[in-house]
Amino acid sequence: MKYVWPIFKREFAAYFATPLAYVFIVIFLFSMGAFTFYVGHFYDNGIADLSVFFGFHPWLYLFLVPAISMRLWAEERRSGTMELLLTLPVPIWATVVAKHLAAWAFTGIALLLTFPIWLTVNFLGQPDNGVILASYVGSFLMAGGYLAIGSCISATTNNQVIAFVVSVAVCFLFTISGAPLVLDFFQAWAPLTLIDAISSFSFLTHFTAITAGVIDLRDIVFFVTLIALFLAANVVVVDLKKSA
Amino acid sequence: MIEIEGLTKRFGAVAAVSGLSLKVGKGEVLGFLGPNGAGKSTTMKMVTGYLAPTEGRIRVCGHDVETSTIGAQAAIGYLPEGAPAYGDMTARQFLMFIAEVRGFTGAEAKARVASVVEKTELAPVLDQPIETLSKGFKRRVGLAQAILHDPPVLIMDEPTDGLDPNQKHSVRTLIRAMAAQKAIIVSTHLLEEVEAICTRVVIIDRGTIVADGTPAQLLARSRYHNAVTLLLPQGEAAEAEKKLKSLGAVAGIEKSARDDGTVQMTAFPKSGALLIEAVGALAMSENWNVKEMYAEAGRLDEVFRAITTRDTDRAKAART
């Protein structure tokens, strides 16, 4: 913790030192609103719940989260501060965790700022606030998953555009790994257990389960494990680059 | 305090550093010289734990850099090449960040920052974002973060690169002031810097050490060591050359005509001989109209050129 805290603090403050934070939050809130009201026809549904709103989260995260994570390591490599950071007496795992947590806390703030929609739906009717809370928790966990993937990919390159494009592609595969688009590719040759395993990686499946209002331990374990695995891979990538 | 044994680093097929061994003790200021690409920065990056060696061992204050990285890094202050820093932070925020990462909190962190700000004369720009600072101030911010925890080992990659002569002078004064308590490695291209601050010089070329000694020892290897240079009018030059050659201790003479009608002549001694007295006496007795006369201590740049290879040769060697 003594290692993680100072780096977390610096990283978190860095979002607000540049226009990045404000641009991101504005675009995030604007697109959340636009999708919910115009694409999702929030009012026309006549139901006081936020399922439409949460339904768009995976798809928005798919593009917005890599925009956050692409700079995490690629920028440090490009600007040379990587050398400064990695020669400070801090273990690599602590740096990896601190960077991820700072990015996660930042997306958490963006997510919290969507609260007016929660007020709206409570004003209009009597929604199940337990389900909404569960959905927020699920959405936050899912954002953490996307961030971990993006952070790991950012560590492999010093080019932010590459980090962004590859992250979007990998996140996309994880989002829809339960859908025919991915599964058909394996169906012809892979054993059933592998196909089951691949489809169980689907963010959509786990997230939809949570937004249904049931916080199943397995769904939480899924996201937490996924984050841990990608951060561990992130540590390995940073360490391997030292010997390259 | 720094022990390097058989250090080798290969990038693919290219060996940037090969079999380098070196010990640096307390009180030493080691000037690390070598042509671009000789392996200076790579060696420093390995000592500070940024790069992992292909072979060899490095110990810093008893900590093995590979197995006890954190312990070694805590003992090292490091100014990387180009003095990288987070441009969007102010100098104060950045130094506070370094202080906290180094384990100082609250009042002690503030006191540490205040102390290095004074030493590096950063006060006027303390609350400006680092990216808006001039090159000289940026370099000093880098220097300040390196010495903030008063490390027993200080490693600086070109600390005065891009500074003006006044700034260079103050940085060198600072380094000299710290020298007695620390083991310091400074890489540089500036040979006058070596003479100004270093107690020892190591020249590396193609990843191996080609010279190791005090600045005076290296100067003694120069062919100019104890040579005498005279400035004479054109008319007396031929006669003087003949007379100088007749001196027993003179090994050879080089001369070049100047635009102002004088000739600059350098007499090189046979090994170990002192020439200045004999040449002086000769000039007196012959009553030459000498404009200038001085004995040379030796020229580091000439020693440097003689024992290192040019980059074009190195590139050729790397291909074959």
Coordinates of C-alpha atoms in Angstrom, one line a residue:
Chain A
M1 CA 0.0 0.0 0.0
K2 CA 2.8 2.4 0.8
Y3 CA 4.1 1.8 -2.7
V4 CA 0.7 2.0 -4.4
W5 CA -0.7 5.2 -2.8
P6 CA 1.8 7.9 -4.1
I7 CA 1.6 6.6 -7.7
F8 CA -2.1 6.2 -7.5
K9 CA -2.4 9.8 -6.4
R10 CA -0.1 11.1 -9.1
E11 CA -1.9 9.2 -11.8
F12 CA -5.3 10.2 -10.6
A13 CA -4.4 13.9 -10.5
A14 CA -2.8 13.6 -13.9
Y15 CA -6.3 13.1 -15.5
F16 CA -7.5 16.4 -14.2
A17 CA -4.3 18.3 -15.0
T18 CA -5.1 18.1 -18.7
P19 CA -8.4 18.5 -20.5
L20 CA -8.5 14.7 -20.9
A21 CA -10.7 14.2 -17.8
Y22 CA -13.3 16.9 -18.7
V23 CA -13.5 15.9 -22.4
F24 CA -13.9 12.2 -21.4
I25 CA -16.6 12.9 -18.8
V26 CA -18.6 15.2 -21.1
I27 CA -18.5 12.8 -24.0
F28 CA -19.2 9.8 -21.7
L29 CA -22.3 11.5 -20.2
F30 CA -23.4 12.9 -23.5
S31 CA -23.3 9.6 -25.3
M32 CA -24.9 7.7 -22.3
G33 CA -27.8 10.2 -22.6
A34 CA -28.0 10.1 -26.3
F35 CA -28.1 6.4 -26.5
T36 CA -30.5 5.9 -23.7
F37 CA -33.0 8.5 -24.8
Y38 CA -32.7 8.5 -28.6
V39 CA -31.5 5.0 -29.6
G40 CA -33.0 3.2 -26.6
H41 CA -36.3 5.2 -26.5
F42 CA -36.2 5.5 -22.8
Y43 CA -39.6 7.3 -22.5
D44 CA -41.4 5.3 -25.1
N45 CA -40.8 2.1 -23.2
G46 CA -43.0 3.4 -20.4
I47 CA -41.1 1.3 -17.8
A48 CA -39.4 2.9 -14.8
D49 CA -36.1 1.0 -14.9
L50 CA -32.6 1.6 -16.3
S51 CA -32.1 -1.6 -18.3
V52 CA -32.0 0.4 -21.5
F53 CA -29.3 2.7 -20.0
F54 CA -27.2 -0.2 -18.7
G55 CA -27.7 -2.1 -21.9
F56 CA -25.5 0.4 -23.8
H57 CA -22.7 0.3 -21.2
P58 CA -20.6 -2.5 -22.7
W59 CA -20.7 -0.9 -26.2
L60 CA -19.7 2.6 -24.9
Y61 CA -17.0 1.2 -22.8
L62 CA -15.7 -0.7 -25.8
F63 CA -14.5 2.6 -27.3
L64 CA -14.2 4.9 -24.3
V65 CA -12.2 2.7 -22.0
P66 CA -9.4 2.0 -24.5
A67 CA -9.2 5.8 -24.9
I68 CA -8.3 6.0 -21.2
S69 CA -6.1 2.9 -21.0
M70 CA -4.1 3.5 -24.2
R71 CA -1.9 6.1 -22.6
L72 CA -1.2 4.3 -19.3
W73 CA 2.1 2.8 -20.4
A74 CA 2.6 3.8 -24.0
E75 CA 2.9 7.5 -23.0
E76 CA 5.5 6.8 -20.3
R77 CA 7.6 4.9 -22.8
R78 CA 7.3 7.6 -25.5
S79 CA 8.2 10.5 -23.1
G80 CA 11.0 8.7 -21.3
T81 CA 9.4 8.9 -17.9
M82 CA 9.2 5.1 -17.9
E83 CA 12.9 5.1 -17.0
L84 CA 12.3 7.4 -14.1
L85 CA 9.3 5.4 -12.9
L86 CA 10.9 2.0 -13.1
T87 CA 14.1 3.1 -11.4
L88 CA 12.3 4.4 -8.3
P89 CA 12.3 1.9 -5.4
V90 CA 8.8 0.5 -6.2
P91 CA 8.0 -3.0 -7.2
I92 CA 6.5 -3.3 -10.7
W93 CA 3.3 -4.9 -9.5
A94 CA 2.6 -1.9 -7.3
T95 CA 3.1 0.5 -10.2
V96 CA 0.8 -1.7 -12.4
V97 CA -1.9 -1.8 -9.7
A98 CA -1.7 1.9 -8.9
K99 CA -2.1 2.9 -12.6
H100 CA -5.0 0.5 -13.0
L101 CA -6.7 1.7 -9.8
A102 CA -6.3 5.4 -10.7
A103 CA -7.9 4.8 -14.2
W104 CA -10.6 2.7 -12.6
A105 CA -11.4 5.4 -10.0
F106 CA -11.5 7.9 -12.8
T107 CA -14.1 5.9 -14.8
G108 CA -15.9 5.3 -11.5
I109 CA -16.4 9.1 -11.2
A110 CA -17.6 9.3 -14.7
L111 CA -20.1 6.5 -13.9
L112 CA -21.3 8.2 -10.7
L113 CA -21.9 11.4 -12.6
T114 CA -24.7 9.6 -14.5
F115 CA -26.8 9.9 -11.3
P116 CA -29.3 12.4 -12.9
I117 CA -30.7 9.5 -14.9
W118 CA -31.3 7.6 -11.6
L119 CA -33.0 10.7 -10.2
T120 CA -35.1 10.9 -13.3
V121 CA -36.3 7.4 -13.2
N122 CA -37.1 7.7 -9.5
F123 CA -39.1 10.9 -10.2
L124 CA -41.1 9.2 -13.0
G125 CA -42.0 6.0 -11.2
Q126 CA -40.9 3.4 -8.6
P127 CA -38.0 1.5 -10.0
D128 CA -36.3 -1.4 -8.2
N129 CA -33.3 0.5 -6.8
G130 CA -31.6 -2.7 -5.7
V131 CA -31.4 -3.8 -9.3
I132 CA -30.1 -0.4 -10.3
L133 CA -27.4 -0.6 -7.6
A134 CA -26.4 -4.1 -8.7
S135 CA -26.2 -2.8 -12.3
Y136 CA -24.0 0.1 -11.3
V137 CA -21.7 -2.4 -9.4
G138 CA -21.7 -4.7 -12.5
S139 CA -20.9 -1.8 -14.8
F140 CA -18.1 -0.6 -12.6
L141 CA -16.6 -4.2 -12.5
M142 CA -16.9 -4.5 -16.2
A143 CA -15.1 -1.1 -16.7
G144 CA -12.3 -2.5 -14.5
G145 CA -12.1 -5.5 -16.8
Y146 CA -11.8 -3.4 -19.9
L147 CA -9.2 -1.2 -18.3
A148 CA -7.0 -4.2 -17.2
I149 CA -7.1 -5.5 -20.8
G150 CA -6.2 -2.0 -22.2
S151 CA -3.5 -1.4 -19.6
C152 CA -1.8 -4.7 -20.5
I153 CA -1.9 -3.9 -24.2
S154 CA -0.7 -0.4 -23.6
A155 CA 2.4 -1.8 -21.9
T156 CA 3.4 -3.7 -25.1
T157 CA 3.9 -0.6 -27.3
N158 CA 5.0 3.0 -27.2
N159 CA 2.4 4.0 -29.8
Q160 CA -0.9 5.1 -28.3
V161 CA -2.8 4.6 -31.5
I162 CA -1.7 1.0 -31.8
A163 CA -2.6 0.5 -28.1
F164 CA -6.1 2.0 -28.8
V165 CA -6.9 -0.1 -31.9
V166 CA -5.6 -3.4 -30.5
S167 CA -7.4 -2.8 -27.2
V168 CA -10.7 -2.1 -28.9
A169 CA -10.3 -5.3 -30.9
V170 CA -9.5 -7.5 -27.9
C171 CA -12.2 -5.9 -25.8
F172 CA -14.6 -6.5 -28.6
L173 CA -13.8 -10.2 -28.6
F174 CA -14.2 -10.4 -24.9
T175 CA -17.5 -8.6 -25.1
I176 CA -19.1 -10.9 -27.6
S177 CA -17.3 -14.1 -27.0
G178 CA -20.6 -15.8 -26.2
A179 CA -22.1 -14.7 -29.6
P180 CA -22.1 -16.8 -32.8
L181 CA -19.7 -14.5 -34.5
V182 CA -16.9 -15.8 -32.2
L183 CA -18.2 -19.3 -31.4
D184 CA -18.9 -20.3 -35.1
F185 CA -15.2 -19.9 -35.7
F186 CA -14.4 -22.6 -33.1
Q187 CA -17.5 -24.8 -33.4
A188 CA -16.2 -26.8 -36.4
W189 CA -13.1 -28.1 -34.7
A190 CA -12.8 -27.2 -31.0
P191 CA -14.0 -29.6 -28.3
L192 CA -17.2 -28.6 -26.5
T193 CA -15.4 -27.8 -23.2
L194 CA -13.2 -25.2 -25.0
I195 CA -16.3 -23.6 -26.6
D196 CA -18.0 -23.5 -23.3
A197 CA -14.9 -21.9 -21.8
I198 CA -14.7 -19.3 -24.5
S199 CA -18.3 -18.4 -24.3
S200 CA -17.9 -18.1 -20.5
F201 CA -15.5 -15.2 -21.1
S202 CA -18.3 -13.1 -22.5
F203 CA -18.6 -9.7 -20.7
L204 CA -22.1 -9.4 -22.1
T205 CA -23.3 -12.7 -20.5
H206 CA -21.9 -11.8 -17.1
F207 CA -22.9 -8.2 -17.2
T208 CA -26.5 -9.0 -18.3
A209 CA -26.8 -11.5 -15.5
I210 CA -25.9 -8.8 -13.0
T211 CA -28.2 -6.2 -14.5
A212 CA -31.0 -8.7 -14.2
G213 CA -30.7 -7.9 -10.5
V214 CA -29.0 -11.0 -9.3
I215 CA -25.5 -10.4 -8.0
D216 CA -24.2 -13.9 -8.5
L217 CA -20.8 -14.5 -6.9
R218 CA -19.6 -16.2 -10.0
D219 CA -20.1 -13.1 -12.1
I220 CA -18.1 -11.0 -9.6
V221 CA -15.4 -13.6 -9.4
F222 CA -15.3 -13.6 -13.2
F223 CA -14.5 -9.9 -13.4
V224 CA -12.2 -9.8 -10.5
T225 CA -10.2 -12.8 -11.8
L226 CA -10.1 -11.3 -15.2
I227 CA -8.7 -8.1 -13.9
A228 CA -6.1 -9.9 -11.8
L229 CA -5.0 -12.0 -14.7
F230 CA -4.5 -9.1 -17.1
L231 CA -2.7 -7.1 -14.5
A232 CA -0.4 -10.1 -13.8
A233 CA 0.2 -10.2 -17.6
N234 CA 0.8 -6.5 -17.5
V235 CA 3.6 -7.0 -14.9
V236 CA 5.1 -9.7 -17.0
V237 CA 5.1 -7.5 -20.1
V238 CA 6.8 -4.6 -18.3
D239 CA 9.4 -7.0 -16.8
L240 CA 10.1 -8.7 -20.1
K241 CA 10.7 -5.3 -21.8
K242 CA 13.5 -4.8 -19.3
S243 CA 15.4 -7.7 -20.7
A244 CA 14.6 -7.0 -24.3
Chain B
M1 CA 29.7 1.0 -3.2
I2 CA 29.1 0.0 -6.8
E3 CA 30.5 -3.3 -8.0
I4 CA 30.1 -4.4 -11.6
E5 CA 31.3 -7.8 -12.7
G6 CA 31.4 -9.1 -16.2
L7 CA 28.5 -7.0 -17.3
T8 CA 27.1 -7.9 -20.7
K9 CA 24.1 -6.6 -22.6
R10 CA 23.0 -7.9 -26.0
F11 CA 20.2 -6.4 -28.1
G12 CA 19.6 -9.2 -30.5
A13 CA 23.0 -9.8 -32.2
V14 CA 24.5 -6.5 -31.1
A15 CA 26.5 -6.4 -27.9
A16 CA 26.0 -2.9 -26.4
V17 CA 28.1 -3.8 -23.4
S18 CA 30.4 -6.7 -23.2
G19 CA 32.2 -8.1 -20.1
L20 CA 32.5 -4.8 -18.3
S21 CA 33.9 -4.8 -14.7
L22 CA 34.2 -1.8 -12.5
K23 CA 34.3 -0.8 -8.9
V24 CA 33.4 2.7 -7.6
G25 CA 34.0 3.6 -4.0
K26 CA 32.9 6.4 -1.7
G27 CA 34.4 9.8 -2.5
E28 CA 35.0 8.9 -6.1
V29 CA 33.5 10.9 -8.9
L30 CA 33.8 8.7 -11.9
G31 CA 33.6 10.3 -15.3
F32 CA 32.2 7.9 -17.8
L33 CA 33.4 8.8 -21.3
G34 CA 33.0 7.2 -24.7
P35 CA 31.6 7.9 -28.1
N36 CA 27.9 7.9 -28.7
G37 CA 26.7 4.3 -28.7
A38 CA 29.7 3.0 -26.8
G39 CA 27.4 1.6 -24.0
K40 CA 27.5 4.4 -21.4
S41 CA 23.8 4.8 -21.1
T42 CA 23.1 1.1 -21.3
T43 CA 25.5 0.4 -18.5
M44 CA 23.8 3.1 -16.3
K45 CA 20.4 1.7 -17.1
M46 CA 21.5 -1.7 -15.9
V47 CA 23.1 -0.3 -12.7
T48 CA 19.8 1.5 -11.9
G49 CA 17.7 -1.6 -12.6
Y50 CA 15.9 -0.3 -15.6
L51 CA 17.4 -2.8 -18.0
A52 CA 18.2 -6.4 -17.1
P53 CA 21.8 -7.5 -17.9
T54 CA 22.2 -10.4 -20.3
E55 CA 25.2 -11.6 -18.2
G56 CA 27.1 -10.4 -15.2
R57 CA 26.3 -9.0 -11.8
I58 CA 25.9 -5.6 -10.3
R59 CA 25.9 -4.8 -6.6
V60 CA 25.0 -1.4 -5.2
C61 CA 25.7 -0.9 -1.5
G62 CA 25.6 -4.6 -1.0
H63 CA 22.3 -5.1 -2.8
D64 CA 22.3 -7.3 -5.9
V65 CA 20.4 -5.2 -8.5
E66 CA 18.7 -8.2 -10.0
T67 CA 17.6 -10.0 -6.9
S68 CA 17.3 -7.1 -4.5
T69 CA 16.2 -4.4 -6.9
I70 CA 14.2 -2.3 -4.5
G71 CA 17.1 -2.2 -2.0
A72 CA 19.5 -1.1 -4.7
Q73 CA 17.2 1.5 -6.2
A74 CA 16.6 3.0 -2.8
A75 CA 20.3 3.6 -2.5
I76 CA 20.6 5.2 -5.9
G77 CA 19.8 8.7 -7.1
Y78 CA 19.4 8.6 -10.9
L79 CA 19.2 11.3 -13.5
P80 CA 18.3 9.5 -16.7
E81 CA 19.4 10.9 -20.1
G82 CA 17.3 13.9 -21.1
A83 CA 16.1 14.4 -17.5
P84 CA 12.6 13.0 -18.1
A85 CA 9.8 14.3 -15.9
Y86 CA 6.0 14.5 -15.9
G87 CA 5.4 17.7 -17.9
D88 CA 1.9 18.4 -16.7
M89 CA 3.0 18.6 -13.1
T90 CA 4.6 21.6 -11.5
A91 CA 8.2 21.3 -10.2
R92 CA 6.9 21.3 -6.6
Q93 CA 4.2 18.6 -7.3
F94 CA 6.8 16.5 -9.1
L95 CA 9.3 16.7 -6.3
M96 CA 6.7 16.0 -3.7
F97 CA 5.7 12.9 -5.7
I98 CA 9.3 11.7 -5.8
A99 CA 9.6 12.4 -2.0
E100 CA 6.4 10.3 -1.3
V101 CA 7.5 7.5 -3.5
R102 CA 10.9 7.5 -1.7
G103 CA 9.0 7.0 1.6
F104 CA 9.0 10.6 3.0
T105 CA 5.7 12.0 4.3
G106 CA 4.4 15.2 5.7
A107 CA 6.8 17.7 7.1
E108 CA 9.9 15.6 6.2
A109 CA 8.9 15.4 2.6
K110 CA 8.4 19.2 2.5
A111 CA 11.8 19.7 4.2
R112 CA 13.5 17.5 1.7
V113 CA 11.9 19.3 -1.2
A114 CA 12.8 22.7 0.2
S115 CA 16.4 21.6 0.7
V116 CA 16.9 20.3 -2.9
V117 CA 15.1 23.3 -4.3
E118 CA 17.7 25.5 -2.6
K119 CA 20.6 23.4 -3.7
T120 CA 19.5 23.4 -7.4
E121 CA 18.2 27.0 -7.3
L122 CA 14.7 26.0 -8.5
A123 CA 12.7 28.5 -6.3
P124 CA 11.7 30.9 -9.1
V125 CA 10.0 28.2 -11.2
L126 CA 8.6 25.9 -8.4
D127 CA 5.0 26.4 -9.3
Q128 CA 5.2 26.3 -13.1
P129 CA 4.4 23.2 -15.1
I130 CA 7.6 21.4 -16.0
E131 CA 6.8 21.3 -19.7
T132 CA 6.9 25.1 -19.7
L133 CA 10.4 25.3 -18.2
S134 CA 13.6 26.1 -20.1
K135 CA 16.0 23.3 -20.7
G136 CA 18.3 24.4 -17.9
F137 CA 15.5 24.4 -15.3
K138 CA 14.2 21.0 -16.6
R139 CA 17.7 19.5 -16.1
R140 CA 17.8 21.0 -12.6
V141 CA 14.4 19.5 -11.7
G142 CA 15.9 16.1 -12.8
L143 CA 18.9 16.7 -10.7
A144 CA 16.8 17.7 -7.7
Q145 CA 14.7 14.5 -7.9
A146 CA 18.0 12.5 -8.1
I147 CA 19.5 13.9 -4.9
L148 CA 16.3 14.4 -2.9
H149 CA 16.8 11.3 -0.7
D150 CA 20.5 12.1 -0.2
P151 CA 21.5 8.8 -1.8
P152 CA 24.9 7.2 -1.2
V153 CA 25.2 6.4 -4.9
L154 CA 24.5 9.0 -7.5
I155 CA 24.3 8.2 -11.3
M156 CA 23.9 11.0 -13.8
D157 CA 23.6 10.7 -17.5
E158 CA 24.9 13.9 -19.0
P159 CA 23.9 16.2 -16.2
T160 CA 25.1 19.4 -17.8
D161 CA 23.9 18.7 -21.3
G162 CA 22.1 21.8 -22.7
L163 CA 23.0 24.1 -19.8
D164 CA 24.7 27.5 -20.3
P165 CA 28.1 28.1 -18.9
N166 CA 26.8 29.6 -15.6
Q167 CA 24.4 26.7 -15.1
K168 CA 27.2 24.2 -15.8
H169 CA 29.3 25.9 -13.3
S170 CA 26.7 25.7 -10.6
V171 CA 25.8 22.1 -11.3
R172 CA 29.5 21.2 -11.1
T173 CA 29.9 23.1 -7.9
L174 CA 27.0 21.1 -6.5
I175 CA 28.5 17.8 -7.6
R176 CA 31.9 18.6 -6.1
A177 CA 30.2 19.6 -2.8
M178 CA 28.5 16.2 -2.6
A179 CA 31.5 14.2 -3.8
A180 CA 33.1 13.3 -0.5
Q181 CA 30.1 11.5 0.9
K182 CA 29.0 9.6 -2.2
A183 CA 30.0 7.3 -5.0
I184 CA 29.1 9.2 -8.2
I185 CA 29.1 8.2 -11.8
V186 CA 28.7 11.0 -14.4
S187 CA 28.6 10.3 -18.1
T188 CA 29.6 13.2 -20.3
H189 CA 30.8 14.3 -23.7
L190 CA 32.4 17.4 -22.2
L191 CA 36.1 16.8 -21.6
E192 CA 36.5 20.0 -19.7
E193 CA 33.9 18.6 -17.3
V194 CA 36.0 15.6 -16.6
E195 CA 38.9 17.9 -15.6
A196 CA 36.6 20.0 -13.5
I197 CA 34.9 17.4 -11.3
C198 CA 36.2 13.9 -11.8
T199 CA 38.6 12.1 -9.6
R200 CA 38.7 9.2 -12.0
V201 CA 38.0 8.6 -15.7
V202 CA 36.8 5.5 -17.4
I203 CA 36.6 5.5 -21.2
I204 CA 34.5 2.8 -22.8
D205 CA 34.4 1.9 -26.5
R206 CA 32.2 -0.8 -28.1
G207 CA 31.0 -1.9 -24.7
T208 CA 34.4 -2.4 -23.1
I209 CA 36.7 -0.3 -20.9
V210 CA 39.6 1.0 -22.9
A211 CA 41.1 3.4 -20.3
D212 CA 40.8 3.8 -16.5
G213 CA 42.7 6.3 -14.4
T214 CA 42.9 9.8 -12.9
P215 CA 42.5 12.7 -15.3
A216 CA 46.2 13.4 -14.8
Q217 CA 47.2 9.8 -15.8
L218 CA 45.1 10.1 -18.9
L219 CA 46.6 13.4 -19.8
A220 CA 50.0 11.8 -19.4
R221 CA 49.1 9.5 -22.2
S222 CA 48.6 12.4 -24.6
R223 CA 51.3 13.0 -27.0
Y224 CA 51.0 16.7 -26.0
H225 CA 51.9 15.9 -22.4
N226 CA 54.8 18.2 -21.6
A227 CA 55.1 19.5 -25.1
V228 CA 56.0 23.1 -25.6
T229 CA 54.1 25.4 -27.9
L230 CA 55.7 28.7 -29.2
L231 CA 54.4 31.5 -31.2
L232 CA 57.1 33.1 -33.3
P233 CA 57.3 35.6 -36.2
Q234 CA 57.5 34.1 -39.7
G235 CA 61.1 35.2 -40.2
E236 CA 62.5 33.4 -37.2
A237 CA 60.6 30.1 -37.7
A238 CA 63.0 28.2 -39.9
E239 CA 66.0 29.0 -37.8
A240 CA 64.1 28.2 -34.6
E241 CA 62.9 24.9 -35.9
K242 CA 66.5 23.9 -36.7
K243 CA 67.7 24.9 -33.2
L244 CA 64.8 23.2 -31.5
K245 CA 65.5 19.9 -33.3
S246 CA 69.1 20.0 -32.1
L247 CA 67.9 19.8 -28.5
G248 CA 68.4 16.2 -27.3
A249 CA 65.0 15.9 -25.6
V250 CA 63.0 16.9 -28.6
A251 CA 61.3 14.1 -30.5
G252 CA 59.6 16.1 -33.2
I253 CA 58.2 19.4 -34.2
E254 CA 54.9 20.4 -35.7
K255 CA 54.2 23.9 -37.1
S256 CA 51.4 25.8 -38.7
A257 CA 51.5 29.3 -40.2
R258 CA 48.9 31.8 -38.9
D259 CA 47.2 34.6 -40.8
D260 CA 48.8 37.3 -38.7
G261 CA 52.3 36.4 -40.0
T262 CA 53.3 34.3 -37.0
V263 CA 54.1 30.6 -36.9
Q264 CA 52.8 28.3 -34.1
M265 CA 55.3 25.6 -33.4
T266 CA 54.9 22.7 -31.0
A267 CA 57.9 20.7 -29.8
F268 CA 57.1 17.2 -28.6
P269 CA 59.4 15.6 -26.0
K270 CA 61.0 12.2 -26.0
S271 CA 59.1 10.1 -23.5
G272 CA 59.3 11.3 -20.0
A273 CA 61.4 14.4 -20.8
L274 CA 60.6 17.9 -19.6
L275 CA 61.1 20.4 -22.4
I276 CA 60.0 23.8 -21.1
E277 CA 63.2 24.8 -19.3
A278 CA 65.5 23.8 -22.2
V279 CA 63.3 25.6 -24.8
G280 CA 63.0 28.6 -22.5
A281 CA 66.8 28.8 -22.2
L282 CA 67.2 28.4 -25.9
A283 CA 64.8 31.2 -26.7
M284 CA 66.6 33.5 -24.3
S285 CA 70.0 32.8 -25.6
E286 CA 68.9 33.1 -29.2
N287 CA 67.0 36.2 -28.4
W288 CA 63.9 35.0 -30.3
N289 CA 61.0 37.4 -30.5
V290 CA 58.6 35.0 -28.7
K291 CA 55.0 36.1 -28.6
E292 CA 53.7 33.2 -26.6
M293 CA 55.2 30.1 -25.0
Y294 CA 53.6 27.5 -22.8
A295 CA 54.0 23.9 -21.7
E296 CA 51.0 21.6 -22.5
A297 CA 49.5 19.4 -19.8
G298 CA 48.2 17.1 -22.4
R299 CA 45.0 17.1 -24.4
L300 CA 42.1 14.8 -23.3
D301 CA 40.3 15.1 -26.6
E302 CA 43.4 13.8 -28.4
V303 CA 43.7 10.9 -25.9
F304 CA 40.0 10.2 -26.4
R305 CA 40.3 10.2 -30.2
A306 CA 43.4 8.0 -30.1
I307 CA 41.8 5.2 -28.0
T308 CA 38.2 5.2 -29.2
T309 CA 36.8 4.4 -32.7
R310 CA 34.8 6.7 -34.9
D311 CA 31.1 5.8 -35.3
T312 CA 31.5 5.0 -39.0
D313 CA 34.2 2.4 -38.2
R314 CA 32.0 1.0 -35.5
A315 CA 29.0 0.7 -37.8
K316 CA 31.3 -1.1 -40.2
A317 CA 32.6 -3.4 -37.5
A318 CA 29.0 -4.2 -36.4
R319 CA 28.1 -5.3 -39.9
T320 CA 30.9 -7.7 -40.4

